[in-house]
Amino acid sequence: MKLTGRRESENVDDRRGLSGKSAAAGGGILAVIIGIVMSLIGGNGGGIDIGSIINGGGGGLGDVLGQITGGGPTAEQVDTTKFSDEEKALARECRQILASTEDVWKEVFKKYNLENQMAGKRGVYTNPTLVLFTNSVQSKCGSATSSVGPFYCSGDQNLYIDLSFFTEMKRQLGVKGSTFGYAYVIAHEIGHHVEFLTGSLTDAHQQMARMNKTQANQVSVRLELLADYYAGVWAHYEDAMFHSMEYGDLEKGLELANAIGDDWLQKQATGRAVEESFTHGTSEQRKRWLKKGFQTGDMKTSTFQVSNYRDL
């Protein structure tokens, strides 16, 4: 994926190297990954309850549990000169990818005249903030450690990423690094932001609060697959606007989607997959919805339109 010369978003709160409160929280595109990997190598995911992550609501479980107030250190307090060249490059790419999502979703909201329920306007996209942190962070959805992986909090409309996650992604999952692989991670979390703005995230969480765990997990799967679909939609219009996609980029994204399916992760962790506990979707589902979004770019499609859950 070509990003050379592209602008960098200013909607970034850089808290790297500063300590937040170390406590567990659920949710996010890869909430299960590091926890399961840590269990395989003898750890406990930095204090994360592995079972609660696997069985949790996904996509920002903190929204269901309630909001906890709390700010964070300002970007001016961070000395970025102390970071390695690799981390500086990663941060720059994240800012460029975020800028792309801003440009693309602004046009998509306008094109489809999408309702922004949070702003009370149609055709208007509201930018979220990317929070870069190290080890732990405080959000309005609660406190989280790096073990949770990247996540989105609708309480403050921020997405949170510890850049070390991308290193772990390459090392533990065996997924070779690529800019589009990183972009998929960010675009998925932005997908949850789009869900929040259009109301589907809030509606889904309200439904989940009235359901038993198995039913709530099925709604969570729909949310996560929709975020995957929106990641594909973003890539569709990103390429149309900037001609940035290169040969093999989509395949890299599909490779990552395969490696973060609930069935694949559970089999790696325990040797078997328990369908009732799925919260993010199977490898095949995640690949299918990411690819479908990329191929169609159609915002009239939703996972919640599929009446039979097994047809997702």
GROMACS .gro file of C-alpha atoms in nm:
model
  312
    1MET     CA    1   0.000   0.000   0.000
    2LYS     CA    2   0.150   0.330  -0.112
    3LEU     CA    3   0.143   0.612   0.144
    4THR     CA    4   0.450   0.811   0.037
    5GLY     CA    5   0.380   1.183   0.046
    6ARG     CA    6   0.035   1.140   0.199
    7ARG     CA    7  -0.082   1.380   0.469
    8GLU     CA    8  -0.080   1.285   0.837
    9SER     CA    9  -0.385   1.330   1.056
   10GLU     CA   10  -0.370   1.582   1.338
   11ASN     CA   11  -0.638   1.393   1.532
   12VAL     CA   12  -0.379   1.196   1.728
   13ASP     CA   13  -0.324   1.197   2.105
   14ASP     CA   14   0.024   1.057   2.160
   15ARG     CA   15   0.058   0.915   2.512
   16ARG     CA   16   0.345   0.675   2.442
   17GLY     CA   17   0.590   0.638   2.725
   18LEU     CA   18   0.338   0.767   2.977
   19SER     CA   19   0.165   0.539   3.224
   20GLY     CA   20  -0.209   0.494   3.244
   21LYS     CA   21  -0.389   0.286   3.505
   22SER     CA   22  -0.316  -0.083   3.456
   23ALA     CA   23  -0.650  -0.259   3.455
   24ALA     CA   24  -0.830  -0.496   3.222
   25ALA     CA   25  -1.097  -0.413   2.969
   26GLY     CA   26  -1.259  -0.598   2.680
   27GLY     CA   27  -1.326  -0.530   2.313
   28GLY     CA   28  -1.143  -0.433   2.000
   29ILE     CA   29  -1.057  -0.601   1.672
   30LEU     CA   30  -0.792  -0.828   1.820
   31ALA     CA   31  -0.905  -0.843   2.180
   32VAL     CA   32  -0.858  -1.219   2.189
   33ILE     CA   33  -0.523  -1.242   2.013
   34ILE     CA   34  -0.257  -1.142   2.261
   35GLY     CA   35  -0.450  -1.296   2.552
   36ILE     CA   36  -0.469  -1.633   2.382
   37VAL     CA   37  -0.111  -1.614   2.266
   38MET     CA   38   0.002  -1.531   2.619
   39SER     CA   39  -0.190  -1.830   2.753
   40LEU     CA   40  -0.008  -2.050   2.504
   41ILE     CA   41   0.333  -1.933   2.627
   42GLY     CA   42   0.245  -1.950   2.994
   43GLY     CA   43   0.124  -1.597   3.066
   44ASN     CA   44  -0.218  -1.464   3.147
   45GLY     CA   45  -0.239  -1.176   2.902
   46GLY     CA   46  -0.113  -0.913   3.142
   47GLY     CA   47  -0.393  -0.974   3.389
   48ILE     CA   48  -0.664  -1.014   3.128
   49ASP     CA   49  -0.923  -1.282   3.198
   50ILE     CA   50  -0.888  -1.502   2.888
   51GLY     CA   51  -1.235  -1.651   2.928
   52SER     CA   52  -1.405  -1.315   2.958
   53ILE     CA   53  -1.232  -1.192   2.643
   54ILE     CA   54  -1.331  -1.495   2.438
   55ASN     CA   55  -1.688  -1.477   2.565
   56GLY     CA   56  -1.712  -1.100   2.577
   57GLY     CA   57  -1.921  -0.867   2.365
   58GLY     CA   58  -1.640  -0.746   2.140
   59GLY     CA   59  -1.608  -0.417   1.953
   60GLY     CA   60  -1.574  -0.212   2.272
   61LEU     CA   61  -1.726  -0.412   2.556
   62GLY     CA   62  -1.667  -0.112   2.779
   63ASP     CA   63  -1.973   0.048   2.619
   64VAL     CA   64  -2.188  -0.224   2.771
   65LEU     CA   65  -2.019  -0.214   3.110
   66GLY     CA   66  -2.056   0.163   3.143
   67GLN     CA   67  -1.836   0.467   3.107
   68ILE     CA   68  -1.556   0.563   3.341
   69THR     CA   69  -1.438   0.920   3.328
   70GLY     CA   70  -1.070   0.984   3.287
   71GLY     CA   71  -0.846   1.183   3.062
   72GLY     CA   72  -0.490   1.129   2.957
   73PRO     CA   73  -0.162   1.312   2.934
   74THR     CA   74  -0.133   1.558   2.651
   75ALA     CA   75   0.078   1.495   2.342
   76GLU     CA   76   0.307   1.784   2.442
   77GLN     CA   77   0.440   1.575   2.732
   78VAL     CA   78   0.575   1.301   2.504
   79ASP     CA   79   0.936   1.311   2.384
   80THR     CA   80   0.911   1.130   2.049
   81THR     CA   81   1.287   1.154   1.987
   82LYS     CA   82   1.347   0.858   2.218
   83PHE     CA   83   1.160   0.614   1.994
   84SER     CA   84   1.330   0.384   1.743
   85ASP     CA   85   1.320   0.458   1.372
   86GLU     CA   86   1.087   0.160   1.327
   87GLU     CA   87   0.840   0.294   1.582
   88LYS     CA   88   0.858   0.644   1.434
   89ALA     CA   89   0.780   0.498   1.092
   90LEU     CA   90   0.488   0.298   1.236
   91ALA     CA   91   0.345   0.606   1.406
   92ARG     CA   92   0.374   0.803   1.083
   93GLU     CA   93   0.195   0.530   0.887
   94CYS     CA   94  -0.081   0.518   1.149
   95ARG     CA   95  -0.131   0.894   1.117
   96GLN     CA   96  -0.140   0.864   0.738
   97ILE     CA   97  -0.388   0.576   0.750
   98LEU     CA   98  -0.606   0.771   0.993
   99ALA     CA   99  -0.594   1.070   0.757
  100SER     CA  100  -0.707   0.844   0.475
  101THR     CA  101  -1.005   0.720   0.677
  102GLU     CA  102  -1.099   1.082   0.743
  103ASP     CA  103  -1.086   1.168   0.373
  104VAL     CA  104  -1.264   0.854   0.259
  105TRP     CA  105  -1.544   0.843   0.515
  106LYS     CA  106  -1.613   1.213   0.468
  107GLU     CA  107  -1.687   1.141   0.102
  108VAL     CA  108  -1.875   0.816   0.170
  109PHE     CA  109  -2.107   0.981   0.423
  110LYS     CA  110  -2.174   1.253   0.169
  111LYS     CA  111  -2.218   1.010  -0.121
  112TYR     CA  112  -2.472   0.794   0.063
  113ASN     CA  113  -2.620   1.080   0.269
  114LEU     CA  114  -2.564   0.867   0.578
  115GLU     CA  115  -2.725   0.978   0.901
  116ASN     CA  116  -2.480   1.081   1.172
  117GLN     CA  117  -2.704   1.018   1.471
  118MET     CA  118  -2.448   1.156   1.714
  119ALA     CA  119  -2.423   1.490   1.532
  120GLY     CA  120  -2.789   1.498   1.431
  121LYS     CA  121  -2.695   1.557   1.066
  122ARG     CA  122  -2.699   1.364   0.741
  123GLY     CA  123  -2.401   1.329   0.511
  124VAL     CA  124  -2.157   1.449   0.777
  125TYR     CA  125  -1.872   1.235   0.913
  126THR     CA  126  -1.723   1.319   1.252
  127ASN     CA  127  -1.354   1.236   1.293
  128PRO     CA  128  -1.245   1.020   1.587
  129THR     CA  129  -0.911   1.056   1.768
  130LEU     CA  130  -0.634   0.799   1.758
  131VAL     CA  131  -0.465   0.749   2.095
  132LEU     CA  132  -0.117   0.597   2.084
  133PHE     CA  133  -0.012   0.449   2.418
  134THR     CA  134   0.245   0.225   2.582
  135ASN     CA  135   0.156  -0.067   2.811
  136SER     CA  136  -0.171   0.073   2.954
  137VAL     CA  137  -0.420   0.349   2.898
  138GLN     CA  138  -0.728   0.511   3.050
  139SER     CA  139  -1.035   0.566   2.833
  140LYS     CA  140  -1.394   0.660   2.906
  141CYS     CA  141  -1.477   0.292   2.860
  142GLY     CA  142  -1.237   0.198   3.138
  143SER     CA  143  -0.870   0.113   3.173
  144ALA     CA  144  -0.692  -0.129   2.942
  145THR     CA  145  -0.352  -0.289   2.902
  146SER     CA  146  -0.177  -0.364   2.574
  147SER     CA  147  -0.295  -0.724   2.610
  148VAL     CA  148  -0.640  -0.618   2.495
  149GLY     CA  149  -0.510  -0.513   2.156
  150PRO     CA  150  -0.641  -0.215   1.957
  151PHE     CA  151  -0.992  -0.108   2.056
  152TYR     CA  152  -1.253   0.161   1.998
  153CYS     CA  153  -1.441   0.340   2.276
  154SER     CA  154  -1.764   0.514   2.181
  155GLY     CA  155  -1.765   0.692   2.518
  156ASP     CA  156  -1.493   0.927   2.394
  157GLN     CA  157  -1.497   0.835   2.022
  158ASN     CA  158  -1.131   0.737   2.038
  159LEU     CA  159  -0.946   0.437   1.902
  160TYR     CA  160  -0.653   0.311   2.108
  161ILE     CA  161  -0.339   0.137   1.982
  162ASP     CA  162  -0.011   0.031   2.142
  163LEU     CA  163   0.225   0.013   1.844
  164SER     CA  164   0.399  -0.289   1.994
  165PHE     CA  165   0.087  -0.479   1.894
  166PHE     CA  166   0.197  -0.477   1.531
  167THR     CA  167   0.528  -0.636   1.630
  168GLU     CA  168   0.343  -0.904   1.825
  169MET     CA  169   0.106  -0.952   1.532
  170LYS     CA  170   0.398  -1.042   1.307
  171ARG     CA  171   0.583  -1.252   1.565
  172GLN     CA  172   0.303  -1.447   1.731
  173LEU     CA  173   0.056  -1.492   1.446
  174GLY     CA  174   0.306  -1.556   1.172
  175VAL     CA  175   0.143  -1.286   0.959
  176LYS     CA  176   0.406  -1.099   0.763
  177GLY     CA  177   0.393  -0.727   0.814
  178SER     CA  178   0.254  -0.501   0.546
  179THR     CA  179   0.117  -0.150   0.547
  180PHE     CA  180  -0.224  -0.277   0.441
  181GLY     CA  181  -0.220  -0.526   0.729
  182TYR     CA  182  -0.175  -0.236   0.970
  183ALA     CA  183  -0.436  -0.038   0.778
  184TYR     CA  184  -0.688  -0.321   0.813
  185VAL     CA  185  -0.647  -0.314   1.192
  186ILE     CA  186  -0.705   0.061   1.206
  187ALA     CA  187  -0.983   0.056   0.947
  188HIS     CA  188  -1.168  -0.211   1.146
  189GLU     CA  189  -1.168   0.007   1.456
  190ILE     CA  190  -1.281   0.302   1.244
  191GLY     CA  191  -1.556   0.068   1.125
  192HIS     CA  192  -1.683   0.055   1.483
  193HIS     CA  193  -1.679   0.436   1.484
  194VAL     CA  194  -1.894   0.436   1.170
  195GLU     CA  195  -2.127   0.191   1.345
  196PHE     CA  196  -2.147   0.429   1.639
  197LEU     CA  197  -2.218   0.737   1.427
  198THR     CA  198  -2.492   0.561   1.230
  199GLY     CA  199  -2.647   0.411   1.544
  200SER     CA  200  -2.596   0.041   1.476
  201LEU     CA  201  -2.339   0.001   1.756
  202THR     CA  202  -2.566   0.152   2.019
  203ASP     CA  203  -2.869  -0.044   1.896
  204ALA     CA  204  -2.672  -0.368   1.903
  205HIS     CA  205  -2.545  -0.310   2.257
  206GLN     CA  206  -2.897  -0.237   2.373
  207GLN     CA  207  -3.009  -0.567   2.223
  208MET     CA  208  -2.721  -0.752   2.381
  209ALA     CA  209  -2.812  -0.620   2.726
  210ARG     CA  210  -3.148  -0.801   2.698
  211MET     CA  211  -3.012  -1.131   2.569
  212ASN     CA  212  -2.850  -1.440   2.710
  213LYS     CA  213  -2.477  -1.484   2.648
  214THR     CA  214  -2.510  -1.701   2.335
  215GLN     CA  215  -2.753  -1.460   2.171
  216ALA     CA  216  -2.543  -1.159   2.268
  217ASN     CA  217  -2.234  -1.325   2.122
  218GLN     CA  218  -2.417  -1.365   1.791
  219VAL     CA  219  -2.494  -0.993   1.783
  220SER     CA  220  -2.131  -0.924   1.866
  221VAL     CA  221  -2.025  -1.136   1.567
  222ARG     CA  222  -2.251  -0.928   1.343
  223LEU     CA  223  -2.092  -0.608   1.476
  224GLU     CA  224  -1.739  -0.736   1.421
  225LEU     CA  225  -1.810  -0.865   1.072
  226LEU     CA  226  -1.974  -0.533   0.988
  227ALA     CA  227  -1.659  -0.354   1.103
  228ASP     CA  228  -1.460  -0.589   0.878
  229TYR     CA  229  -1.695  -0.504   0.593
  230TYR     CA  230  -1.652  -0.132   0.657
  231ALA     CA  231  -1.274  -0.183   0.655
  232GLY     CA  232  -1.317  -0.330   0.308
  233VAL     CA  233  -1.542  -0.040   0.204
  234TRP     CA  234  -1.275   0.204   0.318
  235ALA     CA  235  -1.010   0.019   0.113
  236HIS     CA  236  -1.242   0.024  -0.191
  237TYR     CA  237  -1.274   0.403  -0.188
  238GLU     CA  238  -0.917   0.460  -0.069
  239ASP     CA  239  -0.792   0.290  -0.383
  240ALA     CA  240  -1.044   0.470  -0.604
  241MET     CA  241  -0.939   0.809  -0.463
  242PHE     CA  242  -0.563   0.760  -0.427
  243HIS     CA  243  -0.473   0.450  -0.634
  244SER     CA  244  -0.278   0.325  -0.335
  245MET     CA  245  -0.347  -0.049  -0.338
  246GLU     CA  246  -0.064  -0.265  -0.468
  247TYR     CA  247  -0.050  -0.623  -0.589
  248GLY     CA  248  -0.098  -0.860  -0.296
  249ASP     CA  249  -0.234  -0.600  -0.052
  250LEU     CA  250  -0.583  -0.749  -0.029
  251GLU     CA  251  -0.434  -1.096   0.011
  252LYS     CA  252  -0.231  -0.968   0.309
  253GLY     CA  253  -0.549  -0.836   0.465
  254LEU     CA  254  -0.729  -1.165   0.405
  255GLU     CA  255  -0.433  -1.353   0.555
  256LEU     CA  256  -0.465  -1.147   0.872
  257ALA     CA  257  -0.845  -1.186   0.876
  258ASN     CA  258  -0.795  -1.563   0.859
  259ALA     CA  259  -0.551  -1.555   1.152
  260ILE     CA  260  -0.791  -1.369   1.380
  261GLY     CA  261  -1.102  -1.579   1.328
  262ASP     CA  262  -1.254  -1.710   1.649
  263ASP     CA  263  -1.233  -2.072   1.533
  264TRP     CA  264  -0.865  -2.046   1.438
  265LEU     CA  265  -0.768  -1.871   1.762
  266GLN     CA  266  -0.961  -2.108   1.985
  267LYS     CA  267  -0.817  -2.414   1.814
  268GLN     CA  268  -0.467  -2.273   1.861
  269ALA     CA  269  -0.538  -2.211   2.229
  270THR     CA  270  -0.738  -2.519   2.329
  271GLY     CA  271  -0.741  -2.757   2.034
  272ARG     CA  272  -1.111  -2.704   1.968
  273ALA     CA  273  -1.357  -2.431   1.876
  274VAL     CA  274  -1.679  -2.358   2.068
  275GLU     CA  275  -1.919  -2.188   1.829
  276GLU     CA  276  -2.145  -2.052   2.104
  277SER     CA  277  -1.855  -1.847   2.241
  278PHE     CA  278  -1.762  -1.682   1.911
  279THR     CA  279  -1.768  -1.301   1.934
  280HIS     CA  280  -1.580  -1.190   1.621
  281GLY     CA  281  -1.665  -1.449   1.356
  282THR     CA  282  -1.485  -1.740   1.195
  283SER     CA  283  -1.184  -1.701   0.971
  284GLU     CA  284  -1.395  -1.763   0.662
  285GLN     CA  285  -1.657  -1.510   0.771
  286ARG     CA  286  -1.402  -1.240   0.841
  287LYS     CA  287  -1.231  -1.294   0.507
  288ARG     CA  288  -1.564  -1.300   0.323
  289TRP     CA  289  -1.695  -0.973   0.468
  290LEU     CA  290  -1.365  -0.787   0.431
  291LYS     CA  291  -1.341  -0.896   0.067
  292LYS     CA  292  -1.707  -0.816   0.000
  293GLY     CA  293  -1.664  -0.462   0.132
  294PHE     CA  294  -1.355  -0.411  -0.083
  295GLN     CA  295  -1.520  -0.543  -0.397
  296THR     CA  296  -1.852  -0.357  -0.367
  297GLY     CA  297  -1.799  -0.045  -0.157
  298ASP     CA  298  -2.174  -0.060  -0.097
  299MET     CA  299  -2.291   0.114   0.222
  300LYS     CA  300  -2.644  -0.021   0.176
  301THR     CA  301  -2.522  -0.367   0.280
  302SER     CA  302  -2.510  -0.476   0.645
  303THR     CA  303  -2.453  -0.797   0.838
  304PHE     CA  304  -2.773  -0.719   1.025
  305GLN     CA  305  -2.967  -0.769   0.699
  306VAL     CA  306  -2.877  -1.139   0.700
  307SER     CA  307  -3.177  -1.294   0.874
  308ASN     CA  308  -3.023  -1.637   0.938
  309TYR     CA  309  -2.716  -1.608   1.160
  310ARG     CA  310  -2.559  -1.918   1.001
  311ASP     CA  311  -2.571  -1.749   0.660
  312LEU     CA  312  -2.331  -1.474   0.762
   0.00000   0.00000   0.00000
